[in-house]
CSV table of C-alpha atoms and ligand atoms in Angstrom, one decimal:
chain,number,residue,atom,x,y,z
V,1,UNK,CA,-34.6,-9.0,1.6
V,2,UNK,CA,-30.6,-8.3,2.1
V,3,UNK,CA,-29.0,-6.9,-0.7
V,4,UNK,CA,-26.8,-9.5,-3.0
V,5,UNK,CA,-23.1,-8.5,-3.2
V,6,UNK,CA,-21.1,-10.5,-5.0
V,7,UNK,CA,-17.0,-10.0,-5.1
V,8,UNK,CA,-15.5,-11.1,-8.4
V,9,UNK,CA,-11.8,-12.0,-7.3
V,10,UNK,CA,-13.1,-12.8,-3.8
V,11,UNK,CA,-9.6,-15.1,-3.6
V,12,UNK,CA,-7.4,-12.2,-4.0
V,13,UNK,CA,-5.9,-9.4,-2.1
V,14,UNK,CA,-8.2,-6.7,-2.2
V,15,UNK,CA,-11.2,-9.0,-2.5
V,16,UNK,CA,-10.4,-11.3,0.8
V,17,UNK,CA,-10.2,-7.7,2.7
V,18,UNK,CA,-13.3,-6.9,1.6
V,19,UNK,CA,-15.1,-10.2,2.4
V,20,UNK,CA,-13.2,-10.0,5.6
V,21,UNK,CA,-15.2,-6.6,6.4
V,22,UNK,CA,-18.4,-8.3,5.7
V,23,UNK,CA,-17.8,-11.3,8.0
V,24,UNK,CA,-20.9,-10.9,10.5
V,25,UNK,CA,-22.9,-9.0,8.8
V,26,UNK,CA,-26.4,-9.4,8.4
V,27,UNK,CA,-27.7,-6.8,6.1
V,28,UNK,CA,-26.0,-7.9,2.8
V,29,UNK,CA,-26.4,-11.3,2.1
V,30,UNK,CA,-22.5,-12.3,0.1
V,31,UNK,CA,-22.2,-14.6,-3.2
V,32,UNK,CA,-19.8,-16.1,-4.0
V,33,UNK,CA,-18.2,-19.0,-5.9
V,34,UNK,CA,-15.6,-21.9,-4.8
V,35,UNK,CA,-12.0,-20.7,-5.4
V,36,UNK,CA,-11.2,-23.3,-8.1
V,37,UNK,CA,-14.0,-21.8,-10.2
V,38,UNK,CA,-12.7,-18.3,-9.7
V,39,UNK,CA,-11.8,-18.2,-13.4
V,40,UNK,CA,-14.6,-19.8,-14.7
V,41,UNK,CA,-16.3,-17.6,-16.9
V,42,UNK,CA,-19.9,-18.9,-17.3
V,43,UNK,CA,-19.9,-19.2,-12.9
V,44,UNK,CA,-18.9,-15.3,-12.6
V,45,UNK,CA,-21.6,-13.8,-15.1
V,46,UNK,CA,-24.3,-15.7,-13.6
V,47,UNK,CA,-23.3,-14.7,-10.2
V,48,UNK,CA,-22.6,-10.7,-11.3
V,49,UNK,CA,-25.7,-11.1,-12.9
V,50,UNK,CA,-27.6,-12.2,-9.5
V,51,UNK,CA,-26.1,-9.6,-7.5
V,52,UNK,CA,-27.3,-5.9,-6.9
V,53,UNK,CA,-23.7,-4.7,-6.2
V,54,UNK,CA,-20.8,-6.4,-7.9
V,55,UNK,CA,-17.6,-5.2,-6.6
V,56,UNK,CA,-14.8,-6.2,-9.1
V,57,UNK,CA,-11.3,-6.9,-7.8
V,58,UNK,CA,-9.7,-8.0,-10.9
V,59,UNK,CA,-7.2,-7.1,-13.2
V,60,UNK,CA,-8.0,-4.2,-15.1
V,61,UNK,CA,-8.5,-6.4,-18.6
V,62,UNK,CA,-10.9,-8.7,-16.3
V,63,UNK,CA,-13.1,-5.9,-15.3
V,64,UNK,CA,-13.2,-4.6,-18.5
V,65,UNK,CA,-14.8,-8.0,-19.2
V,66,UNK,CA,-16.7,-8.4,-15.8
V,67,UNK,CA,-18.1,-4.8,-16.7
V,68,UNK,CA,-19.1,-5.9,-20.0
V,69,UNK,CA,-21.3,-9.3,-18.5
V,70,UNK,CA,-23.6,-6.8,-17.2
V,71,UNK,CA,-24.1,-3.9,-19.0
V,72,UNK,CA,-27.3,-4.9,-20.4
V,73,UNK,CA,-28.3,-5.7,-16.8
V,74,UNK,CA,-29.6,-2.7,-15.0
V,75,UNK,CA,-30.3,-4.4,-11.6
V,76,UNK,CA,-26.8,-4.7,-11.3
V,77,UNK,CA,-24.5,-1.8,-9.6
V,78,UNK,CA,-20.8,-2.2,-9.9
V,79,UNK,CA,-17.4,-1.3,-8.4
V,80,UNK,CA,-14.7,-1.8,-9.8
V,81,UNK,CA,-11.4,-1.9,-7.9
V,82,UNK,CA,-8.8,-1.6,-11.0
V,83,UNK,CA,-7.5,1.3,-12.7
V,84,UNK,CA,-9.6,0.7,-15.7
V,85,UNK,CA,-12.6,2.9,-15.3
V,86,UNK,CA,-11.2,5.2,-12.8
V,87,UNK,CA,-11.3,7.9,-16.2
V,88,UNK,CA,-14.4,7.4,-17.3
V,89,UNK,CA,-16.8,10.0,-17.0
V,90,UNK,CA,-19.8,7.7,-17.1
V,91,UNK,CA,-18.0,6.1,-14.3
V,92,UNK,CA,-18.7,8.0,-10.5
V,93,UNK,CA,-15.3,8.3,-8.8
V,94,UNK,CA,-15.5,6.7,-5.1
V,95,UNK,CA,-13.5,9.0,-3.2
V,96,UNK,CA,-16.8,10.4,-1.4
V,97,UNK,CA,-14.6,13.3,0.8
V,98,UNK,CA,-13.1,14.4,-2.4
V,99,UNK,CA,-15.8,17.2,-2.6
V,100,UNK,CA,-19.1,17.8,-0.7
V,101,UNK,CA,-21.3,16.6,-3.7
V,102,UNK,CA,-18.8,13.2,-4.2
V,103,UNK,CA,-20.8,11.0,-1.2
V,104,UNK,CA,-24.2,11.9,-3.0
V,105,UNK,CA,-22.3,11.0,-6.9
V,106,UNK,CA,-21.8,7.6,-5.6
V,107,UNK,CA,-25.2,7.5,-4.0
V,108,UNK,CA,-26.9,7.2,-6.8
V,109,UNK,CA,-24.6,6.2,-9.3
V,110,UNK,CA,-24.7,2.5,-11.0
V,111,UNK,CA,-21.2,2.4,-12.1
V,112,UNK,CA,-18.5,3.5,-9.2
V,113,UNK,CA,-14.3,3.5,-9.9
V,114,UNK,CA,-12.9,3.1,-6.7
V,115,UNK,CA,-9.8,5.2,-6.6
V,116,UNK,CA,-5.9,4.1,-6.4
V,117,UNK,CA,-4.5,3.8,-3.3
V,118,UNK,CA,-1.9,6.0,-4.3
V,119,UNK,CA,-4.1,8.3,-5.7
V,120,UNK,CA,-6.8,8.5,-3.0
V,121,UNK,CA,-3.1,10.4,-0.6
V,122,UNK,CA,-2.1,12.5,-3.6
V,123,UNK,CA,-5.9,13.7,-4.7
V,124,UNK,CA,-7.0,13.9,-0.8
V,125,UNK,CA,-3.7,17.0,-0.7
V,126,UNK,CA,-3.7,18.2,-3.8
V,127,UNK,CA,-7.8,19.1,-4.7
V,128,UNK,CA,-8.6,20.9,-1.8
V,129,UNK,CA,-5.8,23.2,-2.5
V,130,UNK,CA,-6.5,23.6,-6.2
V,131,UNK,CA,-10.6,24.0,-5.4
V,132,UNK,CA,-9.3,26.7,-2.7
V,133,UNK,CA,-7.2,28.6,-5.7
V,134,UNK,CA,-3.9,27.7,-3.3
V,135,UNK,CA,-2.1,26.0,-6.1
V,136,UNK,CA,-2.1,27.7,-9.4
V,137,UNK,CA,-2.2,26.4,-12.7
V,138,UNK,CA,1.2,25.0,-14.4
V,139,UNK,CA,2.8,24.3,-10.5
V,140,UNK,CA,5.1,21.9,-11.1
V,141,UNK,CA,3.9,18.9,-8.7
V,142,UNK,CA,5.7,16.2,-7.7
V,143,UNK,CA,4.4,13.0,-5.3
V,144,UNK,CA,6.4,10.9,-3.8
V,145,UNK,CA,5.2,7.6,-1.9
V,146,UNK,CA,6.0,4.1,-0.4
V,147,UNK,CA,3.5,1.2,0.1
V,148,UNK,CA,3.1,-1.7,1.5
V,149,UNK,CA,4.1,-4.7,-0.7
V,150,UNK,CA,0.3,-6.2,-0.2
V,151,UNK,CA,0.0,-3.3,-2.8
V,152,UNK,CA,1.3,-5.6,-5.6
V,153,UNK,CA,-1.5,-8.3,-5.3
V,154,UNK,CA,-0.7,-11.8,-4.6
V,155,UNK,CA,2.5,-11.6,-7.6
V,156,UNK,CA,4.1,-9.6,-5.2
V,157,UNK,CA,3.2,-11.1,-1.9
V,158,UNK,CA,4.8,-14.2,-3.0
V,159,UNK,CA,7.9,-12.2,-4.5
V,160,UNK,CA,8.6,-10.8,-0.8
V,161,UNK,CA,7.2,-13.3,1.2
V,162,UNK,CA,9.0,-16.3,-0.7
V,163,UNK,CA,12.4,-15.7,-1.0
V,164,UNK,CA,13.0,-19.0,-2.7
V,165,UNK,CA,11.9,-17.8,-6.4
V,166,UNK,CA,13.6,-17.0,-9.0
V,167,UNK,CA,11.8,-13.7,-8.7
V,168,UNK,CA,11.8,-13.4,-5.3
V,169,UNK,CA,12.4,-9.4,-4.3
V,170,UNK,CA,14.9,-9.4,-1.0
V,171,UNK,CA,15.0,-5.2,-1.2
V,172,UNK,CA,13.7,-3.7,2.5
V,173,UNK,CA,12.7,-0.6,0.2
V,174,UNK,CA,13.1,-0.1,-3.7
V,175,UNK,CA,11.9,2.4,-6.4
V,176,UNK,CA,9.8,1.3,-9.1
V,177,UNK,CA,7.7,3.7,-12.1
V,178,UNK,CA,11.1,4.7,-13.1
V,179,UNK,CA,10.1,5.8,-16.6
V,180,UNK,CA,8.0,7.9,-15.0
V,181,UNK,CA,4.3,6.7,-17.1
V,182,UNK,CA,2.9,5.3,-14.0
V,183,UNK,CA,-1.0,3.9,-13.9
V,184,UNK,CA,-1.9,6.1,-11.6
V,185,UNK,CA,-0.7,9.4,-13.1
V,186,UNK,CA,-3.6,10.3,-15.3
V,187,UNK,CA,-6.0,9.6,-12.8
V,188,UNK,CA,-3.9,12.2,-9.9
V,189,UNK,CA,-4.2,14.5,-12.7
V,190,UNK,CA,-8.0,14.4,-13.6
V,191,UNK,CA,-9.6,14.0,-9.8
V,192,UNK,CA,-6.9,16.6,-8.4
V,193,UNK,CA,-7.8,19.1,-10.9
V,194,UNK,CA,-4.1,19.9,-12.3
V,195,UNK,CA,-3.7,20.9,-15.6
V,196,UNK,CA,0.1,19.6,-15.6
V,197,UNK,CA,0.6,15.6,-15.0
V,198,UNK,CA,2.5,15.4,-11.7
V,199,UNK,CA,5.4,13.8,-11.7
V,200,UNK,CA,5.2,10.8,-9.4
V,201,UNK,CA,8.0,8.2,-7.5
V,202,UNK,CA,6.2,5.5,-6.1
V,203,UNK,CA,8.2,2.9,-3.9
V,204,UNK,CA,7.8,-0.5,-2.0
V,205,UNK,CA,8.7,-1.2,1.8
V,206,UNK,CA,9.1,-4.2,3.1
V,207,UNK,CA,5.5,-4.4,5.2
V,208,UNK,CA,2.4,-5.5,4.2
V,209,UNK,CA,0.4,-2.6,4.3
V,210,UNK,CA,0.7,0.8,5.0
V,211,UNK,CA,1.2,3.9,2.9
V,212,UNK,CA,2.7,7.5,2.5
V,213,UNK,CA,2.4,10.0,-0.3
V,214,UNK,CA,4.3,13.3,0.0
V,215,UNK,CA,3.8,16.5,-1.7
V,216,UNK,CA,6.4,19.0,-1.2
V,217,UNK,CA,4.7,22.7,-2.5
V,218,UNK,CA,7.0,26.1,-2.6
V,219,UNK,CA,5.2,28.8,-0.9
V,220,UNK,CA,6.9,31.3,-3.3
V,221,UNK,CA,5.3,29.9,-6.2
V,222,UNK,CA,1.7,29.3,-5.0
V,223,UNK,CA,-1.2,32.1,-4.6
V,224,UNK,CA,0.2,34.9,-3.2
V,225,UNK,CA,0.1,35.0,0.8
V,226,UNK,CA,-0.2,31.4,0.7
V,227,UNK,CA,1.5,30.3,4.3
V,228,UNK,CA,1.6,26.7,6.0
V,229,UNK,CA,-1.0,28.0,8.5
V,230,UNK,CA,-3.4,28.8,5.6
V,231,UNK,CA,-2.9,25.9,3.6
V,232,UNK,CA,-3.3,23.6,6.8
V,233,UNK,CA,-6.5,26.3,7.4
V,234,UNK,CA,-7.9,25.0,3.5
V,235,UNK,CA,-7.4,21.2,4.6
V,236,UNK,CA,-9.3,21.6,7.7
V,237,UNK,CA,-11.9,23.3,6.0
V,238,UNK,CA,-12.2,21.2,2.9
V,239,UNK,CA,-12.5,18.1,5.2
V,240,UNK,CA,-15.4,19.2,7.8
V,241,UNK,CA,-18.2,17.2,8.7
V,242,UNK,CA,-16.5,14.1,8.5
V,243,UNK,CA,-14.6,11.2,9.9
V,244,UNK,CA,-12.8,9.3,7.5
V,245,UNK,CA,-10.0,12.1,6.3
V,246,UNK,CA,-8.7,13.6,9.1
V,247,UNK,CA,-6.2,16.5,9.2
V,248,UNK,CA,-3.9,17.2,12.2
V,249,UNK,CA,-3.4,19.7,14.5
V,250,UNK,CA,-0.5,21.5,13.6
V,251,UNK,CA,0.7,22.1,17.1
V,252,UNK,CA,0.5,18.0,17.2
V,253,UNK,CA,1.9,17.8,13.6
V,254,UNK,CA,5.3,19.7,15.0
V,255,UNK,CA,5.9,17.7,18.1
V,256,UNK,CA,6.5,14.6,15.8
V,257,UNK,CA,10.0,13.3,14.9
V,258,UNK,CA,8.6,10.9,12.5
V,259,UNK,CA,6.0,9.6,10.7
V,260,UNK,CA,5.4,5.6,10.2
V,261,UNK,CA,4.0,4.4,7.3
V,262,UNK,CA,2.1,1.4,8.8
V,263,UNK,CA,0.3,3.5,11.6
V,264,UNK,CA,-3.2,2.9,9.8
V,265,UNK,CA,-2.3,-0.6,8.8
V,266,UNK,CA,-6.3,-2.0,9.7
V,267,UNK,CA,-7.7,1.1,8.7
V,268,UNK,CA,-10.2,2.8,6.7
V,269,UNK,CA,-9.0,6.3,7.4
V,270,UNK,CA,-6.5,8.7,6.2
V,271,UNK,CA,-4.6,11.3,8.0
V,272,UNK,CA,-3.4,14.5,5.9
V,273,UNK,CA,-0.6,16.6,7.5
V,274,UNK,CA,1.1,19.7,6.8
V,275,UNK,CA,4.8,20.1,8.2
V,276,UNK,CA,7.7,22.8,7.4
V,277,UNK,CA,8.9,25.3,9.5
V,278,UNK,CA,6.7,28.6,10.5
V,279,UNK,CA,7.7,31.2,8.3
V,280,UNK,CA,9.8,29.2,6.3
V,281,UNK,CA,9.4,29.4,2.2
V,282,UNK,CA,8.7,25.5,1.7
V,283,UNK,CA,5.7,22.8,3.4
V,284,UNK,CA,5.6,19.2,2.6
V,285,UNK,CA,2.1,17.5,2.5
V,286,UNK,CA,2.1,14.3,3.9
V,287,UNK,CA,-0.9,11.7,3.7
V,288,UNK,CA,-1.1,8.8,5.9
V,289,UNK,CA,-3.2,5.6,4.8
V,290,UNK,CA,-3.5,1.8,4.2
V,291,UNK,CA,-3.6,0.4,0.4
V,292,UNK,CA,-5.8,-2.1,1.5
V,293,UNK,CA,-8.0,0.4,3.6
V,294,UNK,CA,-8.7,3.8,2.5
V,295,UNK,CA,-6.4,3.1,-0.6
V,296,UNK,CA,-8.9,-0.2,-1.6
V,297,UNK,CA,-11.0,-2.4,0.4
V,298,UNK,CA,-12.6,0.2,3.0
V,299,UNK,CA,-13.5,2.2,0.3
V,300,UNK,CA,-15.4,-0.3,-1.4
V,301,UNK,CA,-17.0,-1.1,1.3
V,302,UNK,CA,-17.8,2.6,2.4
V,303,UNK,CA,-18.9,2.9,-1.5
V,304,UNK,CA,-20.7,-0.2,-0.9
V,305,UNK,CA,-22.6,1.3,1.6
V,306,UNK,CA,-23.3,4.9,0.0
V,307,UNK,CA,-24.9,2.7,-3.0
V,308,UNK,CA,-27.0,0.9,-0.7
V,309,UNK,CA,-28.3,3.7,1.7
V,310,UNK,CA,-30.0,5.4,-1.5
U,1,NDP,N1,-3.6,-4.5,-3.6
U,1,NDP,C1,-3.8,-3.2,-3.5
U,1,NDP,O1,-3.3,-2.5,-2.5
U,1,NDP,C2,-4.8,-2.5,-4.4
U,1,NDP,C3,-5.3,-3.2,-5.5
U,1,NDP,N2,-6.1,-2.5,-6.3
U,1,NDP,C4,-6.7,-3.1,-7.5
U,1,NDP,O2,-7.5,-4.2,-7.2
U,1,NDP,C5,-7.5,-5.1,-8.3
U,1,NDP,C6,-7.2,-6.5,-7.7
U,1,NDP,O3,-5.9,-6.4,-7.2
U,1,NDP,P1,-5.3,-7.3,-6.1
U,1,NDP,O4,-6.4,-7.8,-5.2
U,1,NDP,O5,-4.1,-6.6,-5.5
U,1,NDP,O6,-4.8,-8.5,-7.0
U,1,NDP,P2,-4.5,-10.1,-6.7
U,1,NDP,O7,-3.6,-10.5,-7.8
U,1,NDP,O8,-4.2,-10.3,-5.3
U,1,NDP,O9,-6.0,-10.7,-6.9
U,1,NDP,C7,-6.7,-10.7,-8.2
U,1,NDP,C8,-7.7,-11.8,-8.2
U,1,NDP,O10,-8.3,-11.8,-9.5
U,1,NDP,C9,-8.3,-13.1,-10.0
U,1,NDP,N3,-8.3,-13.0,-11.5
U,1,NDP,C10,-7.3,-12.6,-12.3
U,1,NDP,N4,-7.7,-12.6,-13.6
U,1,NDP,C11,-8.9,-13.1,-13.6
U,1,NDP,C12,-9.9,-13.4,-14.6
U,1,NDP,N5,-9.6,-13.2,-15.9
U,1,NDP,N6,-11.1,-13.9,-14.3
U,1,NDP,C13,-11.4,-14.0,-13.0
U,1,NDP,N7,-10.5,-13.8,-12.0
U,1,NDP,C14,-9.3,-13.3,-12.3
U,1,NDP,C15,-7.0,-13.6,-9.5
U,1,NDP,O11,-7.0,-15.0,-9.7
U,1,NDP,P3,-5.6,-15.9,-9.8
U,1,NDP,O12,-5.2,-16.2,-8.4
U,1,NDP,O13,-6.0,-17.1,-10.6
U,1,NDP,O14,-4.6,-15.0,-10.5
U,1,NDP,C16,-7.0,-13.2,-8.1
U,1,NDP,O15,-7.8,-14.0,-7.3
U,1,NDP,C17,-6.5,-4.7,-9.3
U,1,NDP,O16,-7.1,-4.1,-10.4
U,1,NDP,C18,-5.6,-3.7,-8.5
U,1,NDP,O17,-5.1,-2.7,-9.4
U,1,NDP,C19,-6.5,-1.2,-6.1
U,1,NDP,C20,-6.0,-0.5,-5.0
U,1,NDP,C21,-5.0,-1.1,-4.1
U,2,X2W,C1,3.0,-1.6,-4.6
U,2,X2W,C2,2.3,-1.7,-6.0
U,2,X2W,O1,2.7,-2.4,-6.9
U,2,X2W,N1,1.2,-1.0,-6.1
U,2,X2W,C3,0.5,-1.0,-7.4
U,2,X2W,C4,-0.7,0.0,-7.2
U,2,X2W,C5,-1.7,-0.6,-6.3
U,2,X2W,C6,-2.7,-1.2,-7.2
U,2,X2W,O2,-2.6,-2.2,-7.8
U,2,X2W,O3,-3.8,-0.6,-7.2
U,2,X2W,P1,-4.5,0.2,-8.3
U,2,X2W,O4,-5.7,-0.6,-8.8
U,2,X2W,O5,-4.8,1.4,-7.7
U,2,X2W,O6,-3.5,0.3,-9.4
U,2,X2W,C7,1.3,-0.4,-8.6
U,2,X2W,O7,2.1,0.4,-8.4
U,2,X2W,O8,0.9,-0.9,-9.7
């Protein structure tokens, strides 16, 4: 029989992506309730507790609840999509190229965080370099990144895409976490191994989806001999043996006069790069993803998957 799945918060953002990678397929068999009932209560626990994989694309105070329906219930695995287990060290964080035992954590966990899109760009630069000893303790990081507006959820869909509201947004690009206490910020600090919180600047474009995080590193202040070449070197090697983080060439890396932040739009990868000058004293670390992709719904579904093939 084909696994259950059930998506709780099918109707939103991150959960229509997701049912939209499971259209056709025929090994999972998809719950799911009428949109008009997507609040009602009794409806959701009697699905979550039907399903064998619950994927939760809720508010983080509604998958605190969601997680709650089916505790008691051990035929049920879940993952959750929000920031509120991501934490949680009874929780198995679903970034499976984040190290090599990661794929096999979510494998066989019951409980999986998916990571932040943000996040899954700064942790995919910055742990391989810590793991490698490349950046030492007390570095000073900083991340900087813009998203696609589909990154809001449906609040800030309409905000952009309807400029008739009150609360309509009309920026092409504005900064937002300007007090600096972003969400995501204890979560790039746990899963990338720092023992200083980074600081991070996230900011909204005016597309739908697409992302880049930066990390700008000092080669002075890292481990001594650290050069672009070798750091570039650590990526490649961190990342070997699979498909879904890729790191480019560096002789393709220079040739390019920009990068565009919705060249992954559609996709469940991510592209790292390293880019600085050759003997120059300063790199910046750029990762290239979708929120919706790599940054939410195609991991899910990769996490989905992972859970299923153990
Ligand atoms: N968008 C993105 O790029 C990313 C999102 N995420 C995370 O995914 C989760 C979902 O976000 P997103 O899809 O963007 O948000 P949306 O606002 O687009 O969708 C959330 C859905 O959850 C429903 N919902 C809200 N509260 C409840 C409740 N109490 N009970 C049942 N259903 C409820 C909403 O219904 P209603 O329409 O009635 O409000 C809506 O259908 C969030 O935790 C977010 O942080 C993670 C990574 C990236
Ligand atoms: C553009 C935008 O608003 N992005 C959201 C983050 C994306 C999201 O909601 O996902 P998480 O579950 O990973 O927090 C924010 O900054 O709050």
């Amino acid at each position: 029989m084909a696994p259950k799945i059930f998506i709780d918060g099918e109707h939103g953002t991150t959960g229509l992506q997701i049912r939209t990678r499971m259209a056709g397929r025929r090994d999972v068999e998809l719950l799911s309730i009428p949109e008009a009932e997507r609040r009602n209560a009794a409806m959701r626990e009697d699905m979550l507790n039907s399903a064998d994989v619950a994927i939760l694309c809720l508010p983080d105070d509604a998958s605190k609840e969601a997680a709650q329906m089916v505790a008691g219930n051990n035929n049920v695995r879940v993952i959750d999509t929000s920031t509120a287990f991501r934490v949680n060290p009874s929780w198995a964080y679903g970034f499976a190229e984040m190290d090599k035992q990661q794929a096999e954590k979510i494998k066989a966990a019951r409980f999986v965080a998916n990571p932040g899109c943000y996040p899954t760009g700064a942790i995919g630069i910055i742990r391989p370099l810590r793991a490698a000893g490349i950046l030492p303790d007390g570095y000073p990081v900083t991340v900087n990144a813009v998203s696609g507006y589909t990154g809001g959820g449906k609040q800030m869909i309409a905000q952009i895409e309807d400029q008739s509201r009150d609360d309509a947004i009309s920026a092409p690009h504005f900064l937002y976490g300007l007090t600096l206490t972003h969400k995501h910020v204890p979560e790039m600090k746990i899963h990338g191994l720092l023992d200083r919180a980074p600081i991070f600047s996230p900011s909204v474009g005016k597309f739908p989806q697409g992302m880049i995080v930066q990390v700008p590193l000092h080669l002075d202040d890292l481990a001594e001999g650290t050069t672009l070449e070798s750091i570039h070197a650590a990526l490649v090697a961190h990342y070997a043996g699979q498909e879904i983080v890729t790191v480019v060439p560096l002789d393709e890396s220079r040739k390019l006069p920009r990068i565009d932040a919705v060249e992954l739009a559609g996709k469940d990868t991510m592209k790292l790069f390293v880019f600085g000058t050759p003997g120059a004293s300063q790199v910046n670390l750029v990762a290239l993803l979708d929120n919706l992709g790599k940054g939410a719904s195609g991991a899910a579904v990769q996490n989905m998957d992972l859970m299923l093939a153990s």
